[in-house]
Amino acid sequence: MATALGAPDLTSIVDPASRLASTRAVRRAEWIIIAFLVYAPALTFFVNRPPGLRTRLALLNLAVILVYAGLVSLDRVKPGFTLAVIRDWLPLGIIILAYREMGWFALPHGGHALESRWVVWDRLILRGGGQTVIESLGPVLPSALEIAYALVYVLPPLSLAALYLYRRREMADRFLTVVVLTVLLCYAQFPFWPSEPPRAVFTGLDLPSYDTIFRRFNLWMLGNYGIHTSVFPSAHVAGVLATAFGMRLVLPEHKWVYRMLFVMTGVIAVATVYGRYHYLADATYGVVIATLVAGVLAFAVQD
């Protein structure tokens, strides 16, 4: 039943059919998370890492896996709406944990060979007229780009919430599979591409002309919660594009949702390069990863 404004009735989120469809032994997104939790400590055998990281990761990730196992077992023995919802949302929290864990691999690196190669393409675009176009209306477009960059953190949870509102909660795992696999594939590569963002490596060069309040917020977020392992590939771009592909897969009848997300992907990709948060190479590779994952899953995952 729809409300007077045309939005789906919120009571639909407890629809028994949706609840049943969302309950399975171990969901696809959960298998991906478990694989990453095993991968992270195993990675310490193959790359340089800070002392004690292997034990730290092994113990923490084992604890998380055991919690997941308990949650899944409890949901099988006594299925309930609360447990099902927790399983819907927990993967987004695990993404944050995975990000922090890859940050623990960070080691000082004096050379910037990778960054020196990547920045050539950035300068070709920015100094070739890209920055002039963006700043042609003063702080308007730079502010819009910074706002879009900040919104990247809320787009996946808002998209998941949209599935509830449109009575498609049973599709949550399919949506999360696209997003979680894409983002974790990006994170998994960080230790192999040690790098710093262009604003840090090439201090004072090609920076935006406008220091807006929105830019200061983004810099504050990155300064306090960012990691220093790698910027390649861009999980910002990959994650938003995966969100768009995921919503197109699970909510094709509501075109405005995924079309808006595709537009946001383009805007955020521009923002990452213009704001010197990432290199063009980072954004491009993020697009490649998200596209490949979505393409494979579109054919491989069938309910």
XYZ file of C-alpha atoms in Angstrom:
303
model
C 0.000 0.000 0.000
C 1.416 3.405 -0.980
C 1.217 6.581 1.036
C -0.432 9.748 -0.196
C 2.924 10.934 -1.512
C 3.367 7.787 -3.563
C 6.182 6.270 -1.480
C 5.870 2.623 -0.434
C 4.388 1.910 2.974
C 7.193 1.414 5.498
C 5.375 -1.575 6.984
C 6.395 -3.495 3.882
C 9.883 -3.974 5.292
C 8.529 -6.697 7.550
C 6.859 -8.534 4.713
C 7.245 -12.296 5.414
C 8.228 -13.098 1.832
C 11.060 -10.582 1.953
C 12.167 -11.949 5.303
C 12.264 -15.497 3.996
C 14.140 -14.533 0.835
C 16.777 -12.658 2.845
C 17.548 -15.616 5.111
C 20.052 -18.187 3.902
C 22.835 -20.137 5.568
C 25.640 -17.819 4.489
C 24.907 -15.009 2.072
C 27.113 -14.228 -0.914
C 28.298 -10.925 0.507
C 29.170 -12.704 3.747
C 31.311 -15.267 1.915
C 33.194 -12.391 0.282
C 33.737 -10.767 3.663
C 34.977 -14.025 5.180
C 37.386 -14.457 2.269
C 38.783 -10.976 2.861
C 39.119 -11.589 6.596
C 41.228 -14.648 5.799
C 43.136 -12.830 3.043
C 44.288 -9.912 5.188
C 46.434 -11.902 7.676
C 47.580 -14.229 4.891
C 48.838 -11.193 2.984
C 51.387 -10.510 5.720
C 53.397 -13.492 4.428
C 53.908 -11.857 1.032
C 54.395 -8.118 1.591
C 56.386 -5.969 3.969
C 54.382 -5.086 7.053
C 54.856 -3.448 10.437
C 55.971 -5.740 13.293
C 53.206 -7.704 14.991
C 50.618 -7.042 12.291
C 50.155 -10.719 11.400
C 49.093 -11.722 14.911
C 46.928 -8.632 15.302
C 45.040 -9.276 12.082
C 44.690 -13.007 12.671
C 43.180 -12.608 16.131
C 40.872 -9.750 15.193
C 39.600 -11.352 12.007
C 39.111 -14.715 13.667
C 36.949 -12.990 16.257
C 34.894 -11.284 13.548
C 34.435 -14.577 11.685
C 33.266 -16.268 14.891
C 30.774 -13.470 15.524
C 29.482 -13.868 11.978
C 29.230 -17.644 12.434
C 27.229 -17.143 15.612
C 24.951 -14.627 13.929
C 24.292 -16.926 10.973
C 23.688 -19.938 13.226
C 21.267 -18.002 15.398
C 19.420 -16.759 12.321
C 19.037 -20.320 11.079
C 17.833 -21.698 14.405
C 15.508 -18.824 15.211
C 14.911 -16.645 12.129
C 13.742 -13.153 12.899
C 13.395 -9.783 11.297
C 15.955 -8.150 13.605
C 18.669 -10.666 12.801
C 17.930 -10.445 9.091
C 18.240 -6.662 9.181
C 21.520 -6.862 11.083
C 22.852 -9.167 8.377
C 21.698 -6.681 5.745
C 23.621 -3.787 7.255
C 26.653 -5.408 8.852
C 28.609 -5.758 5.562
C 28.751 -1.968 5.240
C 30.344 -1.831 8.675
C 32.836 -4.538 7.745
C 33.911 -2.407 4.775
C 35.056 0.244 7.260
C 36.981 -2.391 9.231
C 38.618 -3.661 6.031
C 39.680 -0.129 5.139
C 41.297 0.382 8.529
C 43.065 -2.977 8.312
C 44.635 -2.104 4.974
C 45.781 1.116 6.616
C 47.781 -0.934 9.102
C 49.976 -2.151 6.244
C 51.306 1.370 5.663
C 55.072 1.742 5.760
C 57.212 4.818 5.070
C 58.274 5.014 1.430
C 60.674 7.656 0.257
C 60.480 7.150 -3.480
C 57.489 8.299 -5.494
C 58.036 6.536 -8.797
C 54.404 5.522 -9.179
C 53.068 8.965 -8.331
C 55.496 10.619 -10.756
C 54.146 8.501 -13.601
C 50.504 8.973 -12.663
C 50.647 12.750 -12.228
C 51.622 13.282 -15.871
C 48.066 12.491 -16.981
C 46.574 14.725 -14.303
C 48.617 17.696 -15.407
C 47.699 17.078 -19.010
C 44.017 17.394 -18.084
C 44.165 20.086 -15.419
C 46.694 22.359 -17.094
C 45.141 21.706 -20.479
C 42.004 23.571 -19.469
C 40.245 21.257 -17.050
C 40.850 23.372 -13.976
C 39.902 26.557 -15.834
C 36.570 25.090 -16.895
C 35.726 23.882 -13.398
C 36.536 27.255 -11.879
C 34.886 29.322 -14.619
C 31.869 30.033 -12.373
C 33.911 30.847 -9.324
C 33.462 28.600 -6.270
C 30.141 27.126 -7.491
C 31.407 24.043 -9.321
C 34.359 23.447 -6.955
C 31.898 23.469 -4.038
C 29.575 21.052 -5.845
C 32.466 18.681 -6.508
C 33.554 18.736 -2.877
C 29.994 18.080 -1.708
C 29.733 15.130 -4.091
C 33.048 13.771 -2.816
C 31.767 13.936 0.769
C 28.529 12.140 -0.157
C 30.384 9.017 -1.243
C 30.218 7.733 2.339
C 26.416 7.786 2.523
C 25.412 6.610 -0.959
C 25.682 2.830 -0.291
C 23.610 2.950 2.944
C 21.053 5.245 1.328
C 20.773 2.822 -1.579
C 20.276 -0.103 0.781
C 17.584 1.891 2.575
C 15.889 2.457 -0.788
C 15.455 -1.306 -1.151
C 13.512 -1.296 2.107
C 11.337 1.597 0.986
C 10.558 -0.036 -2.356
C 9.735 -3.404 -0.755
C 12.766 -5.115 -2.297
C 14.657 -6.023 0.848
C 15.033 -9.564 -0.424
C 17.485 -8.139 -2.985
C 19.811 -6.697 -0.342
C 22.363 -9.495 -0.616
C 22.569 -9.235 -4.391
C 23.131 -5.479 -4.123
C 25.703 -5.882 -1.355
C 27.535 -8.569 -3.296
C 28.313 -6.079 -6.071
C 29.356 -3.318 -3.677
C 31.304 -5.428 -1.187
C 33.218 -7.391 -3.818
C 34.169 -4.236 -5.715
C 35.326 -2.262 -2.691
C 37.201 -5.145 -1.083
C 38.987 -5.900 -4.348
C 40.231 -2.313 -4.289
C 41.328 -2.523 -0.663
C 43.036 -5.865 -1.231
C 45.419 -4.231 -3.709
C 46.510 -1.305 -1.546
C 49.650 -2.932 -0.080
C 50.917 -3.694 -3.589
C 50.743 -0.053 -4.738
C 52.316 2.033 -1.943
C 51.491 5.639 -2.779
C 50.342 8.973 -1.421
C 47.784 11.410 -2.854
C 48.978 14.147 -5.219
C 48.219 16.914 -2.708
C 50.769 15.305 -0.356
C 53.454 14.304 -2.855
C 53.347 17.410 -5.053
C 52.754 19.993 -2.358
C 51.266 23.240 -3.588
C 51.019 22.160 -7.244
C 47.774 22.085 -9.253
C 45.632 22.647 -6.182
C 42.107 24.077 -6.466
C 41.986 27.872 -6.400
C 39.042 27.883 -3.982
C 39.411 26.686 -0.403
C 35.719 26.205 0.364
C 34.234 25.002 3.642
C 33.325 21.765 1.875
C 36.941 21.195 0.882
C 38.093 21.867 4.414
C 35.600 19.256 5.641
C 36.928 16.649 3.205
C 40.523 17.393 4.152
C 39.585 17.103 7.816
C 37.933 13.725 7.207
C 40.927 12.398 5.299
C 43.381 13.853 7.786
C 41.684 12.176 10.735
C 40.290 8.976 9.240
C 42.249 8.341 6.056
C 44.994 5.752 5.631
C 48.461 6.036 4.099
C 48.921 2.667 2.447
C 47.843 3.541 -1.083
C 45.493 5.643 -3.197
C 45.410 3.162 -6.092
C 42.812 2.135 -7.114
C 40.221 4.705 -6.065
C 37.706 2.911 -3.855
C 35.694 6.148 -3.811
C 34.997 5.936 -7.526
C 34.742 2.147 -7.613
C 32.363 2.065 -4.647
C 29.933 4.619 -6.050
C 29.955 3.016 -9.489
C 29.372 -0.396 -7.890
C 26.451 1.118 -5.985
C 25.001 2.363 -9.275
C 25.474 -1.000 -10.980
C 24.039 -2.793 -7.966
C 20.908 -0.671 -7.899
C 20.450 -1.111 -11.636
C 20.622 -4.860 -11.082
C 18.182 -5.050 -8.171
C 15.884 -2.067 -8.773
C 15.674 -1.694 -12.573
C 12.102 -0.398 -12.515
C 13.137 2.764 -10.643
C 15.511 4.215 -13.197
C 15.984 7.536 -11.421
C 17.824 5.814 -8.568
C 20.625 4.198 -10.539
C 20.789 6.993 -13.103
C 21.412 9.486 -10.325
C 24.154 7.216 -8.977
C 25.819 6.964 -12.380
C 25.838 10.755 -12.598
C 27.288 10.934 -9.092
C 30.041 8.530 -10.148
C 31.142 10.887 -12.914
C 31.017 13.913 -10.632
C 32.958 12.158 -7.868
C 35.578 10.932 -10.345
C 36.150 14.531 -11.452
C 36.211 15.664 -7.813
C 38.906 13.152 -6.868
C 41.259 14.449 -9.556
C 40.419 18.162 -9.309
C 40.690 18.123 -5.508
C 44.024 16.236 -5.746
C 42.660 13.424 -3.620
C 43.495 10.892 -6.311
C 45.247 10.586 -9.630
C 43.358 10.061 -12.862
C 44.905 6.582 -12.959
C 43.273 5.762 -9.605
C 39.821 6.816 -10.757
C 40.162 5.018 -14.079
C 41.220 1.750 -12.486
C 38.369 2.067 -9.997
C 35.939 2.309 -12.908
C 37.492 -0.773 -14.510
C 37.194 -2.874 -11.356
C 33.564 -1.904 -10.689
C 32.588 -2.518 -14.312
C 34.231 -5.939 -14.437
C 32.686 -7.028 -11.142
C 29.217 -5.870 -12.165
C 29.544 -7.542 -15.568
C 30.619 -10.873 -14.123
C 28.010 -10.877 -11.356
C 25.203 -9.902 -13.720
C 25.686 -13.239 -15.458
C 26.990 -15.379 -12.606
C 24.567 -14.464 -9.826
C 21.065 -15.699 -10.439
C 18.489 -16.124 -7.676
